mmCIF file of N, CA and C in Angstrom:
data_model
loop_
_atom_site.group_PDB
_atom_site.id
_atom_site.type_symbol
_atom_site.label_atom_id
_atom_site.label_comp_id
_atom_site.label_asym_id
_atom_site.label_seq_id
_atom_site.Cartn_x
_atom_site.Cartn_y
_atom_site.Cartn_z
ATOM 1 N N UNK A 510 -7.682 -3.322 7.905
ATOM 2 C CA UNK A 510 -6.897 -2.096 7.956
ATOM 3 C C UNK A 510 -7.728 -1.017 8.623
ATOM 4 N N UNK A 511 -7.124 -0.235 9.468
ATOM 5 C CA UNK A 511 -7.856 0.791 10.202
ATOM 6 C C UNK A 511 -7.731 2.165 9.559
ATOM 7 N N UNK A 512 -7.302 2.185 8.301
ATOM 8 C CA UNK A 512 -7.163 3.443 7.581
ATOM 9 C C UNK A 512 -7.417 3.169 6.104
ATOM 10 N N UNK A 513 -8.314 3.939 5.519
ATOM 11 C CA UNK A 513 -8.533 3.850 4.084
ATOM 12 C C UNK A 513 -8.298 5.225 3.488
ATOM 13 N N UNK A 514 -7.850 5.232 2.243
ATOM 14 C CA UNK A 514 -7.548 6.496 1.584
ATOM 15 C C UNK A 514 -8.257 6.575 0.242
ATOM 16 N N UNK A 515 -8.475 7.798 -0.176
ATOM 17 C CA UNK A 515 -9.026 8.054 -1.499
ATOM 18 C C UNK A 515 -8.382 9.337 -2.010
ATOM 19 N N UNK A 516 -7.798 9.274 -3.208
ATOM 20 C CA UNK A 516 -7.202 10.457 -3.820
ATOM 21 C C UNK A 516 -8.084 10.918 -4.962
ATOM 22 N N UNK A 517 -8.702 12.074 -4.800
ATOM 23 C CA UNK A 517 -9.502 12.693 -5.854
ATOM 24 C C UNK A 517 -8.521 13.449 -6.742
ATOM 25 N N UNK A 518 -8.216 12.897 -7.895
ATOM 26 C CA UNK A 518 -7.192 13.495 -8.755
ATOM 27 C C UNK A 518 -7.655 14.805 -9.373
ATOM 28 N N UNK A 519 -8.951 14.964 -9.597
ATOM 29 C CA UNK A 519 -9.436 16.226 -10.160
ATOM 30 C C UNK A 519 -9.231 17.381 -9.189
ATOM 31 N N UNK A 520 -9.524 17.147 -7.921
ATOM 32 C CA UNK A 520 -9.366 18.195 -6.905
ATOM 33 C C UNK A 520 -8.002 18.147 -6.232
ATOM 34 N N UNK A 521 -7.225 17.114 -6.514
ATOM 35 C CA UNK A 521 -5.941 16.856 -5.858
ATOM 36 C C UNK A 521 -6.106 16.882 -4.340
ATOM 37 N N UNK A 522 -7.083 16.089 -3.885
ATOM 38 C CA UNK A 522 -7.423 16.005 -2.464
ATOM 39 C C UNK A 522 -7.283 14.565 -2.003
ATOM 40 N N UNK A 523 -6.577 14.370 -0.912
ATOM 41 C CA UNK A 523 -6.410 13.043 -0.331
ATOM 42 C C UNK A 523 -7.277 12.945 0.922
ATOM 43 N N UNK A 524 -8.190 11.987 0.930
ATOM 44 C CA UNK A 524 -9.047 11.748 2.087
ATOM 45 C C UNK A 524 -8.540 10.525 2.827
ATOM 46 N N UNK A 525 -8.368 10.656 4.124
ATOM 47 C CA UNK A 525 -7.970 9.549 4.988
ATOM 48 C C UNK A 525 -9.118 9.289 5.942
ATOM 49 N N UNK A 526 -9.675 8.098 5.877
ATOM 50 C CA UNK A 526 -10.757 7.719 6.771
ATOM 51 C C UNK A 526 -10.196 6.722 7.767
ATOM 52 N N UNK A 527 -10.224 7.119 9.027
ATOM 53 C CA UNK A 527 -9.654 6.286 10.080
ATOM 54 C C UNK A 527 -10.706 5.394 10.692
ATOM 55 N N UNK A 528 -10.246 4.268 11.228
ATOM 56 C CA UNK A 528 -11.134 3.312 11.880
ATOM 57 C C UNK A 528 -11.417 3.721 13.306
ATOM 58 N N UNK A 529 -11.716 2.755 14.135
ATOM 59 C CA UNK A 529 -12.143 3.011 15.510
ATOM 60 C C UNK A 529 -11.080 3.698 16.356
ATOM 61 N N UNK A 530 -9.824 3.349 16.132
ATOM 62 C CA UNK A 530 -8.734 3.913 16.946
ATOM 63 C C UNK A 530 -7.792 4.729 16.074
ATOM 64 N N UNK A 531 -7.510 5.946 16.517
ATOM 65 C CA UNK A 531 -6.501 6.781 15.871
ATOM 66 C C UNK A 531 -5.387 6.917 16.896
ATOM 67 N N UNK A 532 -4.431 5.995 16.809
ATOM 68 C CA UNK A 532 -3.337 5.955 17.764
ATOM 69 C C UNK A 532 -2.092 5.400 17.074
ATOM 70 N N UNK A 533 -1.097 5.083 17.865
ATOM 71 C CA UNK A 533 0.172 4.644 17.294
ATOM 72 C C UNK A 533 0.035 3.398 16.422
ATOM 73 N N UNK A 534 -0.999 2.619 16.621
ATOM 74 C CA UNK A 534 -1.177 1.408 15.820
ATOM 75 C C UNK A 534 -1.386 1.708 14.335
ATOM 76 N N UNK A 535 -1.785 2.919 13.976
ATOM 77 C CA UNK A 535 -1.975 3.278 12.563
ATOM 78 C C UNK A 535 -0.839 4.155 12.035
ATOM 79 N N UNK A 536 0.194 4.351 12.850
ATOM 80 C CA UNK A 536 1.291 5.244 12.468
ATOM 81 C C UNK A 536 1.889 4.888 11.110
ATOM 82 N N UNK A 537 2.238 3.634 10.901
ATOM 83 C CA UNK A 537 2.879 3.215 9.647
ATOM 84 C C UNK A 537 1.942 3.443 8.461
ATOM 85 N N UNK A 538 0.689 3.044 8.591
ATOM 86 C CA UNK A 538 -0.274 3.236 7.504
ATOM 87 C C UNK A 538 -0.498 4.720 7.213
ATOM 88 N N UNK A 539 -0.607 5.524 8.270
ATOM 89 C CA UNK A 539 -0.797 6.966 8.112
ATOM 90 C C UNK A 539 0.410 7.570 7.395
ATOM 91 N N UNK A 540 1.588 7.215 7.852
ATOM 92 C CA UNK A 540 2.824 7.721 7.247
ATOM 93 C C UNK A 540 2.915 7.327 5.775
ATOM 94 N N UNK A 541 2.678 6.072 5.475
ATOM 95 C CA UNK A 541 2.761 5.602 4.094
ATOM 96 C C UNK A 541 1.721 6.279 3.203
ATOM 97 N N UNK A 542 0.540 6.525 3.738
ATOM 98 C CA UNK A 542 -0.550 7.098 2.947
ATOM 99 C C UNK A 542 -0.319 8.558 2.572
ATOM 100 N N UNK A 543 0.281 9.318 3.472
ATOM 101 C CA UNK A 543 0.360 10.748 3.162
ATOM 102 C C UNK A 543 1.733 11.375 3.315
ATOM 103 N N UNK A 544 2.691 10.666 3.849
ATOM 104 C CA UNK A 544 4.013 11.262 4.039
ATOM 105 C C UNK A 544 5.118 10.511 3.311
ATOM 106 N N UNK A 545 5.051 9.209 3.303
ATOM 107 C CA UNK A 545 6.132 8.367 2.809
ATOM 108 C C UNK A 545 6.388 8.477 1.323
ATOM 109 N N UNK A 546 7.250 9.372 0.921
ATOM 110 C CA UNK A 546 7.642 9.483 -0.474
ATOM 111 C C UNK A 546 6.615 10.118 -1.379
ATOM 112 N N UNK A 547 5.512 10.530 -0.841
ATOM 113 C CA UNK A 547 4.447 11.139 -1.639
ATOM 114 C C UNK A 547 4.609 12.660 -1.615
ATOM 115 N N UNK A 548 4.514 13.264 -2.784
ATOM 116 C CA UNK A 548 4.509 14.725 -2.848
ATOM 117 C C UNK A 548 3.213 15.226 -2.228
ATOM 118 N N UNK A 549 3.249 16.369 -1.561
ATOM 119 C CA UNK A 549 2.018 16.899 -0.969
ATOM 120 C C UNK A 549 0.943 17.125 -2.034
ATOM 121 N N UNK A 550 -0.288 16.879 -1.642
ATOM 122 C CA UNK A 550 -1.419 17.178 -2.513
ATOM 123 C C UNK A 550 -1.951 18.560 -2.136
ATOM 124 N N UNK A 551 -2.907 19.057 -2.920
ATOM 125 C CA UNK A 551 -3.429 20.399 -2.666
ATOM 126 C C UNK A 551 -4.190 20.484 -1.346
ATOM 127 N N UNK A 552 -4.947 19.433 -0.999
ATOM 128 C CA UNK A 552 -5.702 19.466 0.250
ATOM 129 C C UNK A 552 -5.864 18.052 0.812
ATOM 130 N N UNK A 553 -6.178 18.022 2.091
ATOM 131 C CA UNK A 553 -6.358 16.768 2.806
ATOM 132 C C UNK A 553 -7.659 16.828 3.597
ATOM 133 N N UNK A 554 -8.322 15.690 3.701
ATOM 134 C CA UNK A 554 -9.491 15.544 4.564
ATOM 135 C C UNK A 554 -9.204 14.372 5.491
ATOM 136 N N UNK A 555 -9.272 14.620 6.786
ATOM 137 C CA UNK A 555 -9.085 13.581 7.784
ATOM 138 C C UNK A 555 -10.467 13.297 8.366
ATOM 139 N N UNK A 556 -11.014 12.121 8.057
ATOM 140 C CA UNK A 556 -12.362 11.760 8.478
ATOM 141 C C UNK A 556 -12.290 10.930 9.764
ATOM 142 N N UNK A 557 -12.794 11.520 10.846
ATOM 143 C CA UNK A 557 -12.768 10.860 12.149
ATOM 144 C C UNK A 557 -14.129 10.281 12.531
ATOM 145 N N UNK A 558 -15.004 10.100 11.566
ATOM 146 C CA UNK A 558 -16.359 9.643 11.831
ATOM 147 C C UNK A 558 -16.462 8.316 12.561
ATOM 148 N N UNK A 559 -15.528 7.412 12.349
ATOM 149 C CA UNK A 559 -15.560 6.100 13.007
ATOM 150 C C UNK A 559 -14.662 6.030 14.230
ATOM 151 N N UNK A 560 -13.917 7.086 14.500
ATOM 152 C CA UNK A 560 -12.930 7.071 15.583
ATOM 153 C C UNK A 560 -13.617 7.248 16.936
ATOM 154 N N UNK A 561 -13.330 6.326 17.850
ATOM 155 C CA UNK A 561 -13.859 6.444 19.206
ATOM 156 C C UNK A 561 -12.775 6.811 20.210
ATOM 157 N N UNK A 562 -11.506 6.600 19.833
ATOM 158 C CA UNK A 562 -10.408 6.977 20.731
ATOM 159 C C UNK A 562 -9.222 7.482 19.919
ATOM 160 N N UNK A 563 -8.553 8.453 20.521
ATOM 161 C CA UNK A 563 -7.405 9.088 19.874
ATOM 162 C C UNK A 563 -6.396 9.387 20.969
ATOM 163 N N UNK A 564 -5.110 9.194 20.686
ATOM 164 C CA UNK A 564 -4.096 9.491 21.692
ATOM 165 C C UNK A 564 -3.132 10.562 21.191
ATOM 166 N N UNK A 565 -2.110 10.836 21.989
ATOM 167 C CA UNK A 565 -1.178 11.911 21.655
ATOM 168 C C UNK A 565 -0.377 11.616 20.386
ATOM 169 N N UNK A 566 -0.166 10.354 20.057
ATOM 170 C CA UNK A 566 0.559 10.057 18.813
ATOM 171 C C UNK A 566 -0.279 10.469 17.603
ATOM 172 N N UNK A 567 -1.604 10.408 17.703
ATOM 173 C CA UNK A 567 -2.478 10.869 16.626
ATOM 174 C C UNK A 567 -2.295 12.370 16.416
ATOM 175 N N UNK A 568 -2.199 13.115 17.504
ATOM 176 C CA UNK A 568 -1.966 14.555 17.393
ATOM 177 C C UNK A 568 -0.620 14.823 16.721
ATOM 178 N N UNK A 569 0.378 14.017 17.084
ATOM 179 C CA UNK A 569 1.692 14.154 16.460
ATOM 180 C C UNK A 569 1.656 13.864 14.969
ATOM 181 N N UNK A 570 0.893 12.845 14.580
ATOM 182 C CA UNK A 570 0.772 12.521 13.151
ATOM 183 C C UNK A 570 0.115 13.667 12.393
ATOM 184 N N UNK A 571 -0.895 14.282 12.991
ATOM 185 C CA UNK A 571 -1.548 15.414 12.336
ATOM 186 C C UNK A 571 -0.583 16.583 12.172
ATOM 187 N N UNK A 572 0.250 16.816 13.185
ATOM 188 C CA UNK A 572 1.240 17.898 13.083
ATOM 189 C C UNK A 572 2.283 17.613 12.002
ATOM 190 N N UNK A 573 2.712 16.356 11.890
ATOM 191 C CA UNK A 573 3.654 15.985 10.829
ATOM 192 C C UNK A 573 3.023 16.180 9.454
ATOM 193 N N UNK A 574 1.763 15.812 9.318
ATOM 194 C CA UNK A 574 1.060 16.020 8.056
ATOM 195 C C UNK A 574 0.999 17.506 7.732
ATOM 196 N N UNK A 575 0.680 18.325 8.720
ATOM 197 C CA UNK A 575 0.598 19.770 8.491
ATOM 198 C C UNK A 575 1.933 20.328 8.002
ATOM 199 N N UNK A 576 3.004 19.896 8.626
ATOM 200 C CA UNK A 576 4.340 20.340 8.214
ATOM 201 C C UNK A 576 4.631 19.887 6.782
ATOM 202 N N UNK A 577 4.349 18.641 6.472
ATOM 203 C CA UNK A 577 4.573 18.082 5.144
ATOM 204 C C UNK A 577 3.759 18.823 4.084
ATOM 205 N N UNK A 578 2.554 19.232 4.454
ATOM 206 C CA UNK A 578 1.637 19.868 3.509
ATOM 207 C C UNK A 578 1.881 21.367 3.335
ATOM 208 N N UNK A 579 2.830 21.919 4.051
ATOM 209 C CA UNK A 579 3.148 23.329 3.848
ATOM 210 C C UNK A 579 2.915 24.230 5.038
ATOM 211 N N UNK A 580 2.750 23.670 6.222
ATOM 212 C CA UNK A 580 2.601 24.483 7.424
ATOM 213 C C UNK A 580 1.353 25.346 7.390
ATOM 214 N N UNK A 581 1.531 26.637 7.547
ATOM 215 C CA UNK A 581 0.394 27.556 7.585
ATOM 216 C C UNK A 581 -0.374 27.593 6.271
ATOM 217 N N UNK A 582 0.267 27.237 5.172
ATOM 218 C CA UNK A 582 -0.403 27.231 3.860
ATOM 219 C C UNK A 582 -1.204 25.948 3.619
ATOM 220 N N UNK A 583 -1.065 24.988 4.508
ATOM 221 C CA UNK A 583 -1.720 23.689 4.336
ATOM 222 C C UNK A 583 -3.239 23.812 4.428
ATOM 223 N N UNK A 584 -3.912 23.069 3.564
ATOM 224 C CA UNK A 584 -5.374 22.981 3.640
ATOM 225 C C UNK A 584 -5.723 21.576 4.110
ATOM 226 N N UNK A 585 -5.969 21.473 5.413
ATOM 227 C CA UNK A 585 -6.290 20.184 6.021
ATOM 228 C C UNK A 585 -7.578 20.354 6.811
ATOM 229 N N UNK A 586 -8.582 19.582 6.425
ATOM 230 C CA UNK A 586 -9.871 19.609 7.110
ATOM 231 C C UNK A 586 -10.033 18.340 7.922
ATOM 232 N N UNK A 587 -10.426 18.507 9.164
ATOM 233 C CA UNK A 587 -10.755 17.377 10.026
ATOM 234 C C UNK A 587 -12.274 17.357 10.130
ATOM 235 N N UNK A 588 -12.863 16.251 9.690
ATOM 236 C CA UNK A 588 -14.324 16.185 9.609
ATOM 237 C C UNK A 588 -14.876 15.047 10.465
ATOM 238 N N UNK A 589 -16.142 15.182 10.831
ATOM 239 C CA UNK A 589 -16.911 14.142 11.526
ATOM 240 C C UNK A 589 -16.357 13.752 12.888
ATOM 241 N N UNK A 590 -15.652 14.660 13.544
ATOM 242 C CA UNK A 590 -15.148 14.369 14.892
ATOM 243 C C UNK A 590 -16.303 14.462 15.880
ATOM 244 N N UNK A 591 -16.473 13.435 16.700
ATOM 245 C CA UNK A 591 -17.496 13.455 17.743
ATOM 246 C C UNK A 591 -17.158 14.484 18.809
ATOM 247 N N UNK A 592 -18.085 14.689 19.729
ATOM 248 C CA UNK A 592 -17.927 15.710 20.762
ATOM 249 C C UNK A 592 -16.665 15.587 21.586
ATOM 250 N N UNK A 593 -16.359 14.382 22.035
ATOM 251 C CA UNK A 593 -15.164 14.186 22.867
ATOM 252 C C UNK A 593 -13.886 14.435 22.066
ATOM 253 N N UNK A 594 -13.835 13.928 20.846
ATOM 254 C CA UNK A 594 -12.653 14.148 20.003
ATOM 255 C C UNK A 594 -12.501 15.627 19.665
ATOM 256 N N UNK A 595 -13.610 16.275 19.356
ATOM 257 C CA UNK A 595 -13.582 17.705 19.043
ATOM 258 C C UNK A 595 -13.059 18.495 20.242
ATOM 259 N N UNK A 596 -13.486 18.102 21.446
ATOM 260 C CA UNK A 596 -12.997 18.749 22.660
ATOM 261 C C UNK A 596 -11.503 18.568 22.834
ATOM 262 N N UNK A 597 -11.017 17.355 22.590
ATOM 263 C CA UNK A 597 -9.578 17.086 22.686
ATOM 264 C C UNK A 597 -8.807 17.948 21.691
ATOM 265 N N UNK A 598 -9.301 18.033 20.474
ATOM 266 C CA UNK A 598 -8.630 18.839 19.449
ATOM 267 C C UNK A 598 -8.616 20.320 19.835
ATOM 268 N N UNK A 599 -9.697 20.801 20.410
ATOM 269 C CA UNK A 599 -9.750 22.212 20.827
ATOM 270 C C UNK A 599 -8.815 22.478 21.996
ATOM 271 N N UNK A 600 -8.799 21.600 22.992
ATOM 272 C CA UNK A 600 -7.908 21.772 24.146
ATOM 273 C C UNK A 600 -6.451 21.806 23.689
ATOM 274 N N UNK A 601 -6.121 20.984 22.699
ATOM 275 C CA UNK A 601 -4.750 20.938 22.171
ATOM 276 C C UNK A 601 -4.446 22.104 21.237
ATOM 277 N N UNK A 602 -5.435 22.946 20.945
ATOM 278 C CA UNK A 602 -5.227 24.100 20.068
ATOM 279 C C UNK A 602 -5.277 23.771 18.593
ATOM 280 N N UNK A 603 -5.745 22.573 18.264
ATOM 281 C CA UNK A 603 -5.768 22.156 16.867
ATOM 282 C C UNK A 603 -6.846 22.868 16.055
ATOM 283 N N UNK A 604 -7.811 23.464 16.734
ATOM 284 C CA UNK A 604 -8.817 24.242 16.007
ATOM 285 C C UNK A 604 -8.221 25.507 15.407
ATOM 286 N N UNK A 605 -7.027 25.873 15.833
ATOM 287 C CA UNK A 605 -6.319 27.025 15.268
ATOM 288 C C UNK A 605 -5.358 26.629 14.167
ATOM 289 N N UNK A 606 -5.053 25.327 14.083
ATOM 290 C CA UNK A 606 -4.103 24.825 13.080
ATOM 291 C C UNK A 606 -4.778 24.121 11.910
ATOM 292 N N UNK A 607 -5.979 23.617 12.138
ATOM 293 C CA UNK A 607 -6.714 22.841 11.143
ATOM 294 C C UNK A 607 -8.137 23.377 11.037
ATOM 295 N N UNK A 608 -8.781 23.093 9.919
ATOM 296 C CA UNK A 608 -10.185 23.419 9.776
ATOM 297 C C UNK A 608 -10.991 22.272 10.350
ATOM 298 N N UNK A 609 -11.788 22.525 11.386
ATOM 299 C CA UNK A 609 -12.618 21.490 12.008
ATOM 300 C C UNK A 609 -14.041 21.628 11.493
ATOM 301 N N UNK A 610 -14.556 20.557 10.908
ATOM 302 C CA UNK A 610 -15.938 20.551 10.395
ATOM 303 C C UNK A 610 -16.709 19.453 11.065
#
């Protein structure tokens, strides 16, 4: 599986750790993990530490998560993004929509 999750019930935080590719191939797993019938949690952490490639469907999934989590009120942190991924996120304006660490 190219996506693992951990729900910290004390902090009500869902962490999604993605594998090498963050693209349409993980769409179903991503949807099931954080959107499919699940009530929003207080915060989300998207760990891109192992991701070497990301496409436009990944950006779309992040936007859907943001909407599901409450839009501007959402607390979603994107962590461990390498230089190229961080650049892609900034060019797309995601540094204004998400917390990049």
